[in-house]
PDB file of C-alpha atoms and ligand atoms in Angstrom:
ATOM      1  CA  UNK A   2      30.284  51.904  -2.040  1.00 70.00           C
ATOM      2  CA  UNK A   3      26.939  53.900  -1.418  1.00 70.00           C
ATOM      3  CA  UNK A   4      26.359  55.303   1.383  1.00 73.00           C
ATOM      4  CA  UNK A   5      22.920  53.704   3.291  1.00 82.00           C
ATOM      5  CA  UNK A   6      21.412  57.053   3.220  1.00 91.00           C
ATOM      6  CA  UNK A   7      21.246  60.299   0.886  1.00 94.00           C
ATOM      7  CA  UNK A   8      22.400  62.619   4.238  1.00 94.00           C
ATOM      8  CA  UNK A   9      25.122  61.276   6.814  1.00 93.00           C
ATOM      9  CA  UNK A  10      22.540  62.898   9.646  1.00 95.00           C
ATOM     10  CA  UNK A  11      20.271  59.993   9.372  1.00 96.00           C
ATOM     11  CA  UNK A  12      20.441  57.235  12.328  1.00 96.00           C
ATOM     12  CA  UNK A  13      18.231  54.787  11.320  1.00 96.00           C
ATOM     13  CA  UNK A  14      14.748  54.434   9.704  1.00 98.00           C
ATOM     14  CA  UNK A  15      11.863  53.826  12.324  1.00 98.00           C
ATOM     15  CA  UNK A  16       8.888  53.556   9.642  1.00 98.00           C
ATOM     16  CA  UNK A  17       9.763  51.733   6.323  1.00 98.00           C
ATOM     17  CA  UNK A  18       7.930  52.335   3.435  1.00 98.00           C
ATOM     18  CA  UNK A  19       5.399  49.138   3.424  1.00 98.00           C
ATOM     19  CA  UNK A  20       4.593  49.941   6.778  1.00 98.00           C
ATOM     20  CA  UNK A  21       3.879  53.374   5.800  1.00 98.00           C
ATOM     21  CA  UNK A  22       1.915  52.516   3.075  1.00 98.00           C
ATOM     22  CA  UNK A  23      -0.197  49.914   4.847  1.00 98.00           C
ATOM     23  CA  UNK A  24      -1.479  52.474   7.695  1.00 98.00           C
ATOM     24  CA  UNK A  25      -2.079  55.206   5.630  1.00 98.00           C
ATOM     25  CA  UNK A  26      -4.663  52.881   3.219  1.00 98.00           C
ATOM     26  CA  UNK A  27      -5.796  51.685   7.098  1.00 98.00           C
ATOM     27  CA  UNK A  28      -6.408  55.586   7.568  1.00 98.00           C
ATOM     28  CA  UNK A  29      -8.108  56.347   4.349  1.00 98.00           C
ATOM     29  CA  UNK A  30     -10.985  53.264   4.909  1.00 98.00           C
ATOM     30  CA  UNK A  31     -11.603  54.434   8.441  1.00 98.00           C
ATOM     31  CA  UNK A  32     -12.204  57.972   7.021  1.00 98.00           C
ATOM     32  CA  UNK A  33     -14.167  56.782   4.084  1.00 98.00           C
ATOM     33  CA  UNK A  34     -16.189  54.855   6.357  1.00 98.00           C
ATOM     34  CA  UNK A  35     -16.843  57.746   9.009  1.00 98.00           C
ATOM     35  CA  UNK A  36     -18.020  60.123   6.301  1.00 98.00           C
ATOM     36  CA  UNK A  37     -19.649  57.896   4.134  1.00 97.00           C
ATOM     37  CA  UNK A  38     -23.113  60.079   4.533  1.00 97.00           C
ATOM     38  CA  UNK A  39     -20.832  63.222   4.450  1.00 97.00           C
ATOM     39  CA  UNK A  40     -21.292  65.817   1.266  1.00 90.00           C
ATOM     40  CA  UNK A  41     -18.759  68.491   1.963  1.00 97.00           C
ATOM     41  CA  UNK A  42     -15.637  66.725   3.814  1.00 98.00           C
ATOM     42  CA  UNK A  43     -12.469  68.543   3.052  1.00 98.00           C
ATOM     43  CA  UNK A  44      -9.095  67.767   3.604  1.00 98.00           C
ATOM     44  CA  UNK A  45      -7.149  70.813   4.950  1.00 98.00           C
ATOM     45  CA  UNK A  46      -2.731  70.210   4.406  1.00 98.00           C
ATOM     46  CA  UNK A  47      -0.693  71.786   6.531  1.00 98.00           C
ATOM     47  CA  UNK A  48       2.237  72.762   4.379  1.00 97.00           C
ATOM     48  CA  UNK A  49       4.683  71.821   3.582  1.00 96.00           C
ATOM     49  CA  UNK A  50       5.117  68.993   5.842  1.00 97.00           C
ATOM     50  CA  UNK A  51       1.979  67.486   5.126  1.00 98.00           C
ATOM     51  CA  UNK A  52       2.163  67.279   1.086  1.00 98.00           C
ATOM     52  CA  UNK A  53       3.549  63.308   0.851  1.00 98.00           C
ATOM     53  CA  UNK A  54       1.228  62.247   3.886  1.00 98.00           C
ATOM     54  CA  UNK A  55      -2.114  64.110   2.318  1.00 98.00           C
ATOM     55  CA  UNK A  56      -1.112  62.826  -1.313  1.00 98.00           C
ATOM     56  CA  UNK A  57      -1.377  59.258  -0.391  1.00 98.00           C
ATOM     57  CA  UNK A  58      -4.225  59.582   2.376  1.00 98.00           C
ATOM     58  CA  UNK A  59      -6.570  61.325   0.143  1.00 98.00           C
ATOM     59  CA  UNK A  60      -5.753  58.789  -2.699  1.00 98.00           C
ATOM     60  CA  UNK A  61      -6.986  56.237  -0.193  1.00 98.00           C
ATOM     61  CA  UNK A  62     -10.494  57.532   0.317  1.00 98.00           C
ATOM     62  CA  UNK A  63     -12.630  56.392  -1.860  1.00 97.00           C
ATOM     63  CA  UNK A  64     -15.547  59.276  -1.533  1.00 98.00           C
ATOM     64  CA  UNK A  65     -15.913  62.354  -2.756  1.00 98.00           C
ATOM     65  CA  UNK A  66     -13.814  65.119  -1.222  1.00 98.00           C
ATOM     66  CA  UNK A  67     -11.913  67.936  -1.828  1.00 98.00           C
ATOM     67  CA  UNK A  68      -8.100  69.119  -0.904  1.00 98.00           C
ATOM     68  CA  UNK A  69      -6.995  72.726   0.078  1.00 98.00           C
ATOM     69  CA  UNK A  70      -3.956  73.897   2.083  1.00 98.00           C
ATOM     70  CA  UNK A  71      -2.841  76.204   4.771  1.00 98.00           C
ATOM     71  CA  UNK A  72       1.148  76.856   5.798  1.00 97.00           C
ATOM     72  CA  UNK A  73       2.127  77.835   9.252  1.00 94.00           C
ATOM     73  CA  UNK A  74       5.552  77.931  10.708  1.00 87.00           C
ATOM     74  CA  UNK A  75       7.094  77.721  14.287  1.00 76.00           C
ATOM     75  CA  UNK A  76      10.306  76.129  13.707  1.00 55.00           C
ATOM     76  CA  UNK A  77      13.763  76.186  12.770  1.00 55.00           C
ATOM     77  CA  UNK A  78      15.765  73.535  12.548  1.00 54.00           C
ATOM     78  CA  UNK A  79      14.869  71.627  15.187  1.00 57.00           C
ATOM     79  CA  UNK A  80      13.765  73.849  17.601  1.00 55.00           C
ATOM     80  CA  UNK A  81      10.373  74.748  18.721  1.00 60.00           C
ATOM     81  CA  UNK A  82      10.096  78.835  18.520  1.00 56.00           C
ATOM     82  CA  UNK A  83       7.065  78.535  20.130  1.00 64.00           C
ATOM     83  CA  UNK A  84       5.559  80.662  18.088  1.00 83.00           C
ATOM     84  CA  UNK A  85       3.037  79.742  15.392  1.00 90.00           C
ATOM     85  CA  UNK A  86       2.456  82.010  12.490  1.00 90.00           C
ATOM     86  CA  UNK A  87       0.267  81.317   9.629  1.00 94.00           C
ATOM     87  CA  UNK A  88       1.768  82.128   5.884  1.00 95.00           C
ATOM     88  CA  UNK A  89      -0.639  81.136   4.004  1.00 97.00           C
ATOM     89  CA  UNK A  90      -4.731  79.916   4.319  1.00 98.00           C
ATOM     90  CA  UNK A  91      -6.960  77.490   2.886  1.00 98.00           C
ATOM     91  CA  UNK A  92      -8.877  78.438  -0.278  1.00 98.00           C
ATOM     92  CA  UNK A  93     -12.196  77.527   0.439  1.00 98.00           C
ATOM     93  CA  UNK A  94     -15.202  78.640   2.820  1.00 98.00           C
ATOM     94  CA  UNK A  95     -15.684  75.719   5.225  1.00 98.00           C
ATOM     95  CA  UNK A  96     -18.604  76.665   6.472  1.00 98.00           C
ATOM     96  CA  UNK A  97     -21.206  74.101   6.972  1.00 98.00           C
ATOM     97  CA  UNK A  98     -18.185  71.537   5.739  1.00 98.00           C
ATOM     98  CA  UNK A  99     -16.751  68.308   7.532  1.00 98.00           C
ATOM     99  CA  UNK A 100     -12.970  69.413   7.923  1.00 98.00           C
ATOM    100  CA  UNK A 101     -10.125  66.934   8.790  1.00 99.00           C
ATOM    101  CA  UNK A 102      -7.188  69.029   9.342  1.00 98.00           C
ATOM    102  CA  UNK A 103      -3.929  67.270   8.593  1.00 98.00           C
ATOM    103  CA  UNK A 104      -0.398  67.808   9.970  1.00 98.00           C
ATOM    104  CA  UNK A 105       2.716  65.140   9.577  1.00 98.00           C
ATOM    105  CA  UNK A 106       3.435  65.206  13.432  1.00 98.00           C
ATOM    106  CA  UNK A 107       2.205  66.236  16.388  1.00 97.00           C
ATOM    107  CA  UNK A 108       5.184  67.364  18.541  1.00 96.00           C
ATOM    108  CA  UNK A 109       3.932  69.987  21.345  1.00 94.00           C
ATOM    109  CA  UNK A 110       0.819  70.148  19.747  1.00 96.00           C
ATOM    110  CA  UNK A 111       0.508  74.293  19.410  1.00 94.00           C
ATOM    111  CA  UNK A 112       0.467  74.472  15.900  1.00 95.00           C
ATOM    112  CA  UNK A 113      -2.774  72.013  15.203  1.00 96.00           C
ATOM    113  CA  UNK A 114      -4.255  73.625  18.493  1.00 96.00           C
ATOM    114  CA  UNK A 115      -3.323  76.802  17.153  1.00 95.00           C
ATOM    115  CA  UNK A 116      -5.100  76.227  14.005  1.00 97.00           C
ATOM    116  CA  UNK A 117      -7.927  74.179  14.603  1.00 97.00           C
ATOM    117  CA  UNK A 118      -9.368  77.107  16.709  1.00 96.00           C
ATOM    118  CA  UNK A 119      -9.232  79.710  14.071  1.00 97.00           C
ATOM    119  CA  UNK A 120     -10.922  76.696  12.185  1.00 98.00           C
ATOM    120  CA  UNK A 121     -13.678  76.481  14.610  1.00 98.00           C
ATOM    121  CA  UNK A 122     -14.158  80.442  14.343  1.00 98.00           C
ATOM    122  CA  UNK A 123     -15.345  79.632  10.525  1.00 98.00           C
ATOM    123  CA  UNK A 124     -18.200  77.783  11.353  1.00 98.00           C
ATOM    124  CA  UNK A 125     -17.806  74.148   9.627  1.00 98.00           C
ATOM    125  CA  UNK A 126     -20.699  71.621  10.247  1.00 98.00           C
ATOM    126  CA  UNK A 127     -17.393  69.094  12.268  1.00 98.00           C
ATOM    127  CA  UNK A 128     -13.990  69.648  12.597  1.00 98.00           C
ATOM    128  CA  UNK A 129     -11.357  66.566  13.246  1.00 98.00           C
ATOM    129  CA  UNK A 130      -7.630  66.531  13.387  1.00 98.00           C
ATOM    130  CA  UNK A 131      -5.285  63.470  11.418  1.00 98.00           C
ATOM    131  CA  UNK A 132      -2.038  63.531  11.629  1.00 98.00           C
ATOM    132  CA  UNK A 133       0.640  60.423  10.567  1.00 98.00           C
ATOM    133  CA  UNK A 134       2.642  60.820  13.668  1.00 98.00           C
ATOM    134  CA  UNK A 135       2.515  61.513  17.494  1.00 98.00           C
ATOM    135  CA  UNK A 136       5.146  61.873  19.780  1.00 98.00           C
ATOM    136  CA  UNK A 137       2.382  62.133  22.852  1.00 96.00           C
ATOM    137  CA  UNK A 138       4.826  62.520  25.501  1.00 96.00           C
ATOM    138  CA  UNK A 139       5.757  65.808  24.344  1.00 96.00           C
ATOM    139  CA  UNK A 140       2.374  67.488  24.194  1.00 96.00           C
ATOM    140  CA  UNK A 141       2.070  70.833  25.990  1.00 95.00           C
ATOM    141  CA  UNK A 142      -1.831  71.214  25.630  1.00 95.00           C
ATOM    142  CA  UNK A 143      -4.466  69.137  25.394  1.00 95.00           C
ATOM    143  CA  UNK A 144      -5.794  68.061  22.366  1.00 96.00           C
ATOM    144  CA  UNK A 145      -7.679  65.151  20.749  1.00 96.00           C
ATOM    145  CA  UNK A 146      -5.796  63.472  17.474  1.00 98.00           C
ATOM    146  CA  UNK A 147      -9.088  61.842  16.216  1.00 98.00           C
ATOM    147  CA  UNK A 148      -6.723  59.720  13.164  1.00 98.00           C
ATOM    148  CA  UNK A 149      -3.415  59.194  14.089  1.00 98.00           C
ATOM    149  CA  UNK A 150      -0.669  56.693  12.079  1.00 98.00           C
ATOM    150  CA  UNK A 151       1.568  56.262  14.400  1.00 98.00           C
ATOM    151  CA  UNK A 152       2.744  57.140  17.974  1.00 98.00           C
ATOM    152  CA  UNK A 153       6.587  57.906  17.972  1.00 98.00           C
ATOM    153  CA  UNK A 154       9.216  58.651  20.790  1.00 97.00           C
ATOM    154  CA  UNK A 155      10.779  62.099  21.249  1.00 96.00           C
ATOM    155  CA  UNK A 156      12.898  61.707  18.504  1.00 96.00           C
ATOM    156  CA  UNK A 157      13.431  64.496  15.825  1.00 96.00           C
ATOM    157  CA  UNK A 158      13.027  62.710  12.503  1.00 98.00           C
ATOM    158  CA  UNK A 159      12.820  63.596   8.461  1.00 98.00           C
ATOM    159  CA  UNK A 160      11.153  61.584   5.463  1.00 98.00           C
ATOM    160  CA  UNK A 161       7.650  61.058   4.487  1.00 98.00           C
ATOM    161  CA  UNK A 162       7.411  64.727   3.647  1.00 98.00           C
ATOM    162  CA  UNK A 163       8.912  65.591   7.213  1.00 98.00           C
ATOM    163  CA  UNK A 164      12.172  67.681   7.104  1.00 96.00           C
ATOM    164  CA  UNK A 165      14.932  68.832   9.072  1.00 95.00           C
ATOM    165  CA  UNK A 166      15.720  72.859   7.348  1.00 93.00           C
ATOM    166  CA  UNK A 167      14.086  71.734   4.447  1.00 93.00           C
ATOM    167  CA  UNK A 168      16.185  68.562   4.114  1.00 96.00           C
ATOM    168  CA  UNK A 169      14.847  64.815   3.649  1.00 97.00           C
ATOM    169  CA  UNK A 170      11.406  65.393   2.567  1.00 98.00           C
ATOM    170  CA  UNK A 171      11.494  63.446  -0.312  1.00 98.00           C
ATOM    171  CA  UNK A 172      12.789  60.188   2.000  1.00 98.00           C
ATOM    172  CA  UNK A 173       9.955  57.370   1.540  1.00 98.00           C
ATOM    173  CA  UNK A 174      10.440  56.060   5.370  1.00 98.00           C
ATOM    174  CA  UNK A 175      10.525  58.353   8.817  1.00 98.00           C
ATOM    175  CA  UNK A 176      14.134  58.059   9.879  1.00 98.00           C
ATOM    176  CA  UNK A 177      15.410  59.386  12.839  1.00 98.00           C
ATOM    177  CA  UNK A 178      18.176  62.613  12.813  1.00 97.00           C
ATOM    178  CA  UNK A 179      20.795  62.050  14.337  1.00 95.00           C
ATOM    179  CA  UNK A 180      21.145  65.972  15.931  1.00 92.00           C
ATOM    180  CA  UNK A 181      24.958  65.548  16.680  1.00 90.00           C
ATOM    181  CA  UNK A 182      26.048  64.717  13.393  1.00 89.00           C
ATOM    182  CA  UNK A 183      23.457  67.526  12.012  1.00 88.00           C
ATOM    183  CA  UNK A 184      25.042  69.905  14.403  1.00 74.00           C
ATOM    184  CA  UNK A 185      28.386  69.059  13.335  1.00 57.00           C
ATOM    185  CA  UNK A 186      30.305  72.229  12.118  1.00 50.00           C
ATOM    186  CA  UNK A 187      31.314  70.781   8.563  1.00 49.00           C
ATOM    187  CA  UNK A 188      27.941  69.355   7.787  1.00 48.00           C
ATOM    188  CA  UNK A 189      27.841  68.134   4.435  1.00 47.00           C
ATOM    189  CA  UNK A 190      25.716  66.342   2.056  1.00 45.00           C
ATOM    190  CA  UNK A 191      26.703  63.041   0.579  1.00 38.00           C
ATOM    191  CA  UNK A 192      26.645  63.337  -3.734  1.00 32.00           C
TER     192      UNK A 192
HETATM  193  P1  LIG B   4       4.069  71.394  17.234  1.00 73.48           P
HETATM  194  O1  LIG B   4       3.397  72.708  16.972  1.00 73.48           O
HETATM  195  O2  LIG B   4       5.093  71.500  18.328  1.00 73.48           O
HETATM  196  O3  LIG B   4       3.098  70.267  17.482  1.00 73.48           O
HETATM  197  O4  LIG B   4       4.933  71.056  15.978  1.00 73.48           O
HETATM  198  C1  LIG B   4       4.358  70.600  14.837  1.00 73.48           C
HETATM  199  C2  LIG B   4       5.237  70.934  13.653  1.00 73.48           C
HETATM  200  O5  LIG B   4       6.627  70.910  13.970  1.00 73.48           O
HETATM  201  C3  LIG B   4       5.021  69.884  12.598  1.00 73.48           C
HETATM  202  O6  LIG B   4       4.040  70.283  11.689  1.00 73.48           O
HETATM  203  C4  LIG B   4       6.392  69.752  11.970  1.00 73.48           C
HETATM  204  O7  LIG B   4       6.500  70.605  10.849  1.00 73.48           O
HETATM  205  C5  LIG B   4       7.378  70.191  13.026  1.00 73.48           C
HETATM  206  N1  LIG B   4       8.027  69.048  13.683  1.00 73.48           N
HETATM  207  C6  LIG B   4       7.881  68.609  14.950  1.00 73.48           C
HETATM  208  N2  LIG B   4       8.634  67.538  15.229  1.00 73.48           N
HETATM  209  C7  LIG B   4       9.285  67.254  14.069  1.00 73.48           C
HETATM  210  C8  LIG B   4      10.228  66.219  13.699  1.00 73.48           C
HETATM  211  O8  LIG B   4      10.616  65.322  14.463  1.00 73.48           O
HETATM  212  N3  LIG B   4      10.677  66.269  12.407  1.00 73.48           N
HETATM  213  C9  LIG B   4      10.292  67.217  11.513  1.00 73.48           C
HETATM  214  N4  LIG B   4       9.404  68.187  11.817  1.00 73.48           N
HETATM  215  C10 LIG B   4       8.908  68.209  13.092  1.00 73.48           C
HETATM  216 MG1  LIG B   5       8.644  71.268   9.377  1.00 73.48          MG
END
């Protein structure tokens, strides 16, 4: 028999697909709406988490806009380093520009604080932060989601373009990890 799930680390899904789907179109209208007199909005990914979450979101706003990307990094595994260092940034100068900057999930909140400073420094005409998930009770500074999908509990979880070491991605739902199993000595992956 199959197993439930592609990796043996996953507990259970907390976010199925049609739920998924459904918030993110919710998303898209409210952002369509808000910017309906905007010229120059701009969706800015954080990658790589952010690739599955942006694809659909921008797909749901029906006005004009355009897509660019910046990459950061300040974990491993699932551990906060603390740290957050960029890799790569966006493309395009946002100045004068309505910017949402999108992230997957919010955990201590450093890396879209981090970021939406250096933002600020480049002069766009507004400057708003989306991200799919929350887990609000581990914030560590204090910062304003202005779109958020969902708030989660402090749970590590992969899918939805959300990974664990670059596993699980690809999953369509947000499933939670289970850490012991991922810990486990003789991890492997089920074929
Ligand atoms: P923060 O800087 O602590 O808010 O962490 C944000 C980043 O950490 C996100 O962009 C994710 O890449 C990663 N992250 C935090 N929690 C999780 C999780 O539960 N699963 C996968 N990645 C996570
Ligand atoms: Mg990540």
């Amino acid at each position: 028999m199959m197993p439930p799930f592609p990796y043996d680390f996953i507990d259970e899904v907390i976010i199925p697909e049609e739920e998924i789907k459904k918030r993110v179109t919710e998303l898209g209208h409210q952002i369509a709406q808000d910017y309906h007199s905007s010229h120059n909005l701009i969706l800015i990914g954080l990658l790589r988490g952010s690739f599955v979450f942006l694809t659909d979101l921008s797909r749901s706003i029906g006005i004009p806009l355009t897509v660019d990307f910046m990459a950061t990094m300040s974990y491993e595994g699932a551990m906060s380093t603390g740290a957050v260092k960029l890799i790569l940034d966006h493309k395009i100068n946002i100045e004068g520009w309505d910017v949402i900057l999108v992230d997957d999930i919010i955990d201590t909140g450093y890396t879209v604080d981090v970021v939406s400073r250096l933002l600020a420094t480049r002069n766009p005409h507004s400057l708003k932060i989306c991200a799919l998930l929350d887990k609000v009770e581990r914030h560590r500074v204090d910062i304003q989601i202005d779109y958020c999908g969902f708030v989660i509990p402090d749970r590590f979880v992969v899918g939805y373009g959300l990974d664990i070491d670059e596993q699980g991605r690809h999953l369509p739902y947000i499933a939670t990890v289970n850490l012991a199993k991922y810990n486990r000595p003789n991890y492997r992956l089920h074929h």
